[in-house]
Amino acid sequence: MPPEPASNAIAGIAATASTLVMAMLGVDYYALIWGLIGALLALFQAERMGRIRSLVFVALSTLVGAACGTAATEFIGSSRPALIVLSLIAGFGAQVLVTALLRALLSHVGRLESKP
């Protein structure tokens, strides 16, 4: 049985988006995957939040983890195991940074809404 057209479209969009992110950030595929795993592990440790906020949290933590993991391998050494471990740690550790950024953004939006 062939897959649905919607499934093919979603798979194509996901592949294109991941290729664009890797090209823009200059990160490796493994850095994104392990940054995502670190972000998902951090999500279980984070305070309870809504669906949209969770998606934003995971997406930003993944990008921060992949970028920091890739940058750290420039100083430590560019082996794949080092990239994987550093991206995992950075994706998990991005929880603090991303949470602070989200709170600041929501606070700023709240102040803009309250102005007459």
Tab-separated table of N, CA and C in Angstrom:
chain	number	residue	atom	x	y	z
A	1	MET	N	0.843	-1.166	0.000
A	1	MET	CA	0.000	0.000	0.000
A	1	MET	C	0.896	1.240	0.000
A	2	PRO	N	0.737	2.146	-0.963
A	2	PRO	CA	1.593	3.326	-1.033
A	2	PRO	C	1.267	4.315	0.083
A	3	PRO	N	2.264	5.116	0.515
A	3	PRO	CA	1.998	6.089	1.568
A	3	PRO	C	1.082	7.201	1.075
A	4	GLU	N	0.441	7.858	2.005
A	4	GLU	CA	-0.461	8.954	1.672
A	4	GLU	C	0.328	10.139	1.122
A	5	PRO	N	-0.290	10.954	0.283
A	5	PRO	CA	0.400	12.144	-0.231
A	5	PRO	C	0.801	13.106	0.882
A	6	ALA	N	-0.022	13.194	1.927
A	6	ALA	CA	0.311	14.089	3.041
A	6	ALA	C	1.588	13.620	3.746
A	7	SER	N	1.762	12.313	3.885
A	7	SER	CA	2.972	11.776	4.511
A	7	SER	C	4.204	12.111	3.692
A	8	ASN	N	4.091	11.991	2.377
A	8	ASN	CA	5.213	12.342	1.507
A	8	ASN	C	5.541	13.823	1.600
A	9	ALA	N	4.512	14.660	1.660
A	9	ALA	CA	4.736	16.101	1.754
A	9	ALA	C	5.413	16.464	3.070
A	10	ILE	N	4.949	15.875	4.166
A	10	ILE	CA	5.541	16.163	5.472
A	10	ILE	C	6.981	15.681	5.520
A	11	ALA	N	7.254	14.507	4.978
A	11	ALA	CA	8.628	13.997	4.955
A	11	ALA	C	9.524	14.904	4.117
A	12	GLY	N	9.021	15.399	3.012
A	12	GLY	CA	9.800	16.312	2.177
A	12	GLY	C	10.083	17.626	2.872
A	13	ILE	N	9.082	18.155	3.570
A	13	ILE	CA	9.265	19.409	4.308
A	13	ILE	C	10.275	19.229	5.428
A	14	ALA	N	10.198	18.119	6.156
A	14	ALA	CA	11.136	17.863	7.245
A	14	ALA	C	12.559	17.718	6.724
A	15	ALA	N	12.722	17.012	5.623
A	15	ALA	CA	14.059	16.848	5.045
A	15	ALA	C	14.628	18.177	4.575
A	16	THR	N	13.804	18.993	3.953
A	16	THR	CA	14.251	20.302	3.488
A	16	THR	C	14.604	21.207	4.653
A	17	ALA	N	13.780	21.203	5.691
A	17	ALA	CA	14.036	22.046	6.861
A	17	ALA	C	15.331	21.641	7.558
A	18	SER	N	15.557	20.346	7.715
A	18	SER	CA	16.787	19.914	8.385
A	18	SER	C	18.013	20.237	7.538
A	19	THR	N	17.903	20.127	6.228
A	19	THR	CA	19.024	20.477	5.354
A	19	THR	C	19.327	21.963	5.433
A	20	LEU	N	18.293	22.788	5.463
A	20	LEU	CA	18.490	24.229	5.574
A	20	LEU	C	19.132	24.611	6.905
A	21	VAL	N	18.677	23.989	7.985
A	21	VAL	CA	19.248	24.283	9.299
A	21	VAL	C	20.714	23.884	9.342
A	22	MET	N	21.024	22.710	8.825
A	22	MET	CA	22.429	22.273	8.817
A	22	MET	C	23.282	23.204	7.968
A	23	ALA	N	22.756	23.665	6.846
A	23	ALA	CA	23.510	24.566	5.978
A	23	ALA	C	23.690	25.938	6.623
A	24	MET	N	22.644	26.457	7.259
A	24	MET	CA	22.727	27.783	7.872
A	24	MET	C	23.644	27.793	9.087
A	25	LEU	N	23.547	26.774	9.910
A	25	LEU	CA	24.346	26.730	11.129
A	25	LEU	C	25.723	26.110	10.918
A	26	GLY	N	25.879	25.371	9.862
A	26	GLY	CA	27.157	24.708	9.631
A	26	GLY	C	27.408	23.577	10.609
A	27	VAL	N	26.353	22.898	11.022
A	27	VAL	CA	26.497	21.806	11.980
A	27	VAL	C	26.308	20.472	11.278
A	28	ASP	N	26.822	19.448	11.902
A	28	ASP	CA	26.741	18.090	11.387
A	28	ASP	C	25.391	17.475	11.759
A	29	TYR	N	24.995	16.469	11.000
A	29	TYR	CA	23.747	15.747	11.263
A	29	TYR	C	23.753	15.143	12.661
A	30	TYR	N	24.885	14.570	13.057
A	30	TYR	CA	24.980	13.951	14.385
A	30	TYR	C	24.819	14.983	15.492
A	31	ALA	N	25.308	16.197	15.261
A	31	ALA	CA	25.163	17.249	16.270
A	31	ALA	C	23.689	17.585	16.474
A	32	LEU	N	22.924	17.647	15.382
A	32	LEU	CA	21.491	17.933	15.515
A	32	LEU	C	20.751	16.805	16.227
A	33	ILE	N	21.050	15.573	15.846
A	33	ILE	CA	20.362	14.426	16.464
A	33	ILE	C	20.654	14.356	17.954
A	34	TRP	N	21.925	14.461	18.336
A	34	TRP	CA	22.274	14.342	19.750
A	34	TRP	C	21.916	15.589	20.537
A	35	GLY	N	21.885	16.747	19.875
A	35	GLY	CA	21.355	17.943	20.527
A	35	GLY	C	19.871	17.781	20.819
A	36	LEU	N	19.142	17.153	19.879
A	36	LEU	CA	17.717	16.871	20.075
A	36	LEU	C	17.512	15.901	21.235
A	37	ILE	N	18.323	14.868	21.300
A	37	ILE	CA	18.196	13.905	22.401
A	37	ILE	C	18.469	14.588	23.739
A	38	GLY	N	19.494	15.436	23.794
A	38	GLY	CA	19.776	16.189	25.017
A	38	GLY	C	18.637	17.119	25.387
A	39	ALA	N	18.042	17.768	24.379
A	39	ALA	CA	16.916	18.670	24.631
A	39	ALA	C	15.702	17.903	25.145
A	40	LEU	N	15.452	16.723	24.590
A	40	LEU	CA	14.324	15.913	25.058
A	40	LEU	C	14.552	15.421	26.482
A	41	LEU	N	15.791	15.056	26.806
A	41	LEU	CA	16.095	14.662	28.186
A	41	LEU	C	15.898	15.831	29.143
A	42	ALA	N	16.289	17.024	28.703
A	42	ALA	CA	16.108	18.215	29.537
A	42	ALA	C	14.637	18.549	29.705
A	43	LEU	N	13.836	18.242	28.703
A	43	LEU	CA	12.399	18.525	28.782
A	43	LEU	C	11.751	17.754	29.921
A	44	PHE	N	12.225	16.545	30.186
A	44	PHE	CA	11.684	15.760	31.287
A	44	PHE	C	12.051	16.356	32.639
A	45	GLN	N	13.171	17.099	32.691
A	45	GLN	CA	13.614	17.722	33.937
A	45	GLN	C	12.999	19.104	34.150
A	46	ALA	N	12.486	19.698	33.087
A	46	ALA	CA	11.967	21.061	33.153
A	46	ALA	C	10.604	21.088	33.841
A	47	GLU	N	10.222	22.307	34.218
A	47	GLU	CA	8.891	22.470	34.800
A	47	GLU	C	7.836	22.194	33.741
A	48	ARG	N	6.653	21.892	34.181
A	48	ARG	CA	5.559	21.569	33.258
A	48	ARG	C	5.204	22.803	32.437
A	49	MET	N	5.077	22.605	31.120
A	49	MET	CA	4.733	23.716	30.237
A	49	MET	C	3.785	23.234	29.151
A	50	GLY	N	3.181	24.161	28.444
A	50	GLY	CA	2.224	23.841	27.397
A	50	GLY	C	2.891	23.239	26.170
A	51	ARG	N	2.066	22.805	25.219
A	51	ARG	CA	2.584	22.141	24.020
A	51	ARG	C	3.434	23.064	23.157
A	52	ILE	N	2.931	24.260	22.896
A	52	ILE	CA	3.663	25.189	22.033
A	52	ILE	C	4.982	25.567	22.677
A	53	ARG	N	4.942	25.865	23.944
A	53	ARG	CA	6.168	26.238	24.658
A	53	ARG	C	7.148	25.066	24.683
A	54	SER	N	6.645	23.855	24.819
A	54	SER	CA	7.519	22.679	24.799
A	54	SER	C	8.177	22.510	23.441
A	55	LEU	N	7.418	22.707	22.365
A	55	LEU	CA	7.985	22.602	21.020
A	55	LEU	C	9.068	23.648	20.790
A	56	VAL	N	8.800	24.874	21.214
A	56	VAL	CA	9.798	25.939	21.066
A	56	VAL	C	11.027	25.622	21.904
A	57	PHE	N	10.802	25.139	23.110
A	57	PHE	CA	11.893	24.777	24.015
A	57	PHE	C	12.788	23.709	23.388
A	58	VAL	N	12.195	22.667	22.856
A	58	VAL	CA	12.973	21.580	22.256
A	58	VAL	C	13.694	22.052	20.997
A	59	ALA	N	13.014	22.828	20.164
A	59	ALA	CA	13.643	23.309	18.930
A	59	ALA	C	14.842	24.205	19.234
A	60	LEU	N	14.668	25.157	20.144
A	60	LEU	CA	15.770	26.057	20.473
A	60	LEU	C	16.903	25.328	21.189
A	61	SER	N	16.560	24.422	22.096
A	61	SER	CA	17.597	23.655	22.795
A	61	SER	C	18.377	22.772	21.822
A	62	THR	N	17.693	22.217	20.835
A	62	THR	CA	18.366	21.399	19.827
A	62	THR	C	19.359	22.233	19.037
A	63	LEU	N	18.929	23.407	18.587
A	63	LEU	CA	19.818	24.271	17.814
A	63	LEU	C	20.994	24.768	18.639
A	64	VAL	N	20.729	25.167	19.879
A	64	VAL	CA	21.808	25.630	20.756
A	64	VAL	C	22.770	24.480	21.049
A	65	GLY	N	22.238	23.296	21.320
A	65	GLY	CA	23.085	22.140	21.595
A	65	GLY	C	23.955	21.758	20.411
A	66	ALA	N	23.376	21.759	19.210
A	66	ALA	CA	24.144	21.414	18.012
A	66	ALA	C	25.212	22.454	17.729
A	67	ALA	N	24.858	23.724	17.854
A	67	ALA	CA	25.832	24.788	17.584
A	67	ALA	C	26.960	24.779	18.615
A	68	CYS	N	26.617	24.640	19.887
A	68	CYS	CA	27.647	24.626	20.937
A	68	CYS	C	28.505	23.371	20.859
A	69	GLY	N	27.891	22.239	20.566
A	69	GLY	CA	28.656	21.005	20.417
A	69	GLY	C	29.636	21.077	19.268
A	70	THR	N	29.198	21.644	18.150
A	70	THR	CA	30.076	21.795	16.996
A	70	THR	C	31.199	22.774	17.297
A	71	ALA	N	30.871	23.888	17.948
A	71	ALA	CA	31.893	24.875	18.293
A	71	ALA	C	32.910	24.299	19.274
A	72	ALA	N	32.444	23.504	20.219
A	72	ALA	CA	33.357	22.931	21.208
A	72	ALA	C	34.316	21.927	20.585
A	73	THR	N	33.894	21.236	19.540
A	73	THR	CA	34.808	20.278	18.902
A	73	THR	C	35.949	20.977	18.192
A	74	GLU	N	35.777	22.247	17.861
A	74	GLU	CA	36.877	22.995	17.250
A	74	GLU	C	38.021	23.173	18.238
A	75	PHE	N	37.705	23.249	19.525
A	75	PHE	CA	38.728	23.443	20.545
A	75	PHE	C	39.252	22.131	21.103
A	76	ILE	N	38.385	21.138	21.232
A	76	ILE	CA	38.766	19.868	21.860
A	76	ILE	C	39.339	18.893	20.847
A	77	GLY	N	38.739	18.814	19.711
A	77	GLY	CA	39.148	17.857	18.683
A	77	GLY	C	37.920	17.436	17.908
A	78	SER	N	38.074	17.252	16.627
A	78	SER	CA	36.899	17.021	15.795
A	78	SER	C	36.658	15.541	15.513
A	79	SER	N	36.519	14.764	16.557
A	79	SER	CA	36.157	13.361	16.370
A	79	SER	C	34.640	13.228	16.535
A	80	ARG	N	34.082	12.241	15.911
A	80	ARG	CA	32.627	12.054	15.979
A	80	ARG	C	32.165	11.746	17.403
A	81	PRO	N	32.840	10.877	18.176
A	81	PRO	CA	32.376	10.654	19.553
A	81	PRO	C	32.392	11.924	20.396
A	82	ALA	N	33.394	12.779	20.199
A	82	ALA	CA	33.434	14.043	20.938
A	82	ALA	C	32.265	14.932	20.539
A	83	LEU	N	31.964	14.982	19.248
A	83	LEU	CA	30.842	15.774	18.758
A	83	LEU	C	29.530	15.287	19.357
A	84	ILE	N	29.353	13.982	19.413
A	84	ILE	CA	28.124	13.403	19.950
A	84	ILE	C	27.972	13.731	21.429
A	85	VAL	N	29.007	13.528	22.205
A	85	VAL	CA	28.939	13.776	23.652
A	85	VAL	C	28.740	15.261	23.933
A	86	LEU	N	29.476	16.111	23.238
A	86	LEU	CA	29.362	17.549	23.481
A	86	LEU	C	27.996	18.090	23.054
A	87	SER	N	27.450	17.590	21.957
A	87	SER	CA	26.121	18.034	21.519
A	87	SER	C	25.043	17.564	22.488
A	88	LEU	N	25.185	16.353	23.004
A	88	LEU	CA	24.241	15.832	23.993
A	88	LEU	C	24.265	16.685	25.252
A	89	ILE	N	25.458	16.973	25.749
A	89	ILE	CA	25.594	17.778	26.965
A	89	ILE	C	25.088	19.199	26.729
A	90	ALA	N	25.443	19.775	25.587
A	90	ALA	CA	25.014	21.145	25.297
A	90	ALA	C	23.502	21.215	25.078
A	91	GLY	N	22.915	20.221	24.441
A	91	GLY	CA	21.463	20.190	24.260
A	91	GLY	C	20.737	20.089	25.586
A	92	PHE	N	21.284	19.305	26.490
A	92	PHE	CA	20.700	19.180	27.825
A	92	PHE	C	20.925	20.472	28.614
A	93	GLY	N	22.133	21.012	28.535
A	93	GLY	CA	22.469	22.222	29.288
A	93	GLY	C	21.809	23.476	28.759
A	94	ALA	N	21.334	23.443	27.537
A	94	ALA	CA	20.676	24.612	26.958
A	94	ALA	C	19.350	24.895	27.638
A	95	GLN	N	18.907	23.991	28.477
A	95	GLN	CA	17.648	24.163	29.195
A	95	GLN	C	17.649	25.479	29.962
A	96	VAL	N	18.720	25.779	30.648
A	96	VAL	CA	18.785	26.990	31.453
A	96	VAL	C	18.734	28.224	30.557
A	97	LEU	N	19.519	28.220	29.489
A	97	LEU	CA	19.563	29.363	28.577
A	97	LEU	C	18.230	29.570	27.870
A	98	VAL	N	17.667	28.507	27.343
A	98	VAL	CA	16.415	28.615	26.602
A	98	VAL	C	15.268	29.013	27.523
A	99	THR	N	15.226	28.482	28.729
A	99	THR	CA	14.181	28.848	29.679
A	99	THR	C	14.267	30.330	30.018
A	100	ALA	N	15.476	30.825	30.244
A	100	ALA	CA	15.646	32.248	30.537
A	100	ALA	C	15.241	33.115	29.350
A	101	LEU	N	15.600	32.689	28.139
A	101	LEU	CA	15.221	33.439	26.944
A	101	LEU	C	13.710	33.455	26.749
A	102	LEU	N	13.057	32.314	26.946
A	102	LEU	CA	11.603	32.250	26.795
A	102	LEU	C	10.889	33.119	27.833
A	103	ARG	N	11.368	33.102	29.068
A	103	ARG	CA	10.747	33.933	30.106
A	103	ARG	C	10.916	35.416	29.791
A	104	ALA	N	12.109	35.796	29.332
A	104	ALA	CA	12.339	37.200	28.978
A	104	ALA	C	11.455	37.614	27.811
A	105	LEU	N	11.325	36.747	26.818
A	105	LEU	CA	10.483	37.050	25.659
A	105	LEU	C	9.023	37.177	26.057
A	106	LEU	N	8.530	36.250	26.858
A	106	LEU	CA	7.133	36.313	27.300
A	106	LEU	C	6.876	37.534	28.174
A	107	SER	N	7.841	37.897	28.995
A	107	SER	CA	7.716	39.088	29.822
A	107	SER	C	7.666	40.341	28.955
A	108	HIS	N	8.510	40.376	27.938
A	108	HIS	CA	8.538	41.520	27.028
A	108	HIS	C	7.225	41.638	26.254
A	109	VAL	N	6.709	40.529	25.785
A	109	VAL	CA	5.430	40.537	25.072
A	109	VAL	C	4.309	40.967	26.006
A	110	GLY	N	4.341	40.526	27.231
A	110	GLY	CA	3.325	40.923	28.213
A	110	GLY	C	3.350	42.407	28.474
A	111	ARG	N	4.545	43.005	28.541
A	111	ARG	CA	4.653	44.440	28.736
A	111	ARG	C	4.152	45.209	27.524
A	112	LEU	N	4.392	44.675	26.331
A	112	LEU	CA	3.905	45.343	25.118
A	112	LEU	C	2.387	45.330	25.044
A	113	GLU	N	1.782	44.243	25.488
A	113	GLU	CA	0.321	44.134	25.479
A	113	GLU	C	-0.331	45.052	26.498
A	114	SER	N	0.339	45.315	27.610
A	114	SER	CA	-0.247	46.138	28.656
A	114	SER	C	-0.133	47.627	28.379
A	115	LYS	N	0.710	48.025	27.424
A	115	LYS	CA	0.835	49.449	27.078
A	115	LYS	C	-0.397	49.887	26.290
A	116	PRO	N	-0.891	51.099	26.609
A	116	PRO	CA	-2.083	51.594	25.885
A	116	PRO	C	-1.761	52.057	24.484
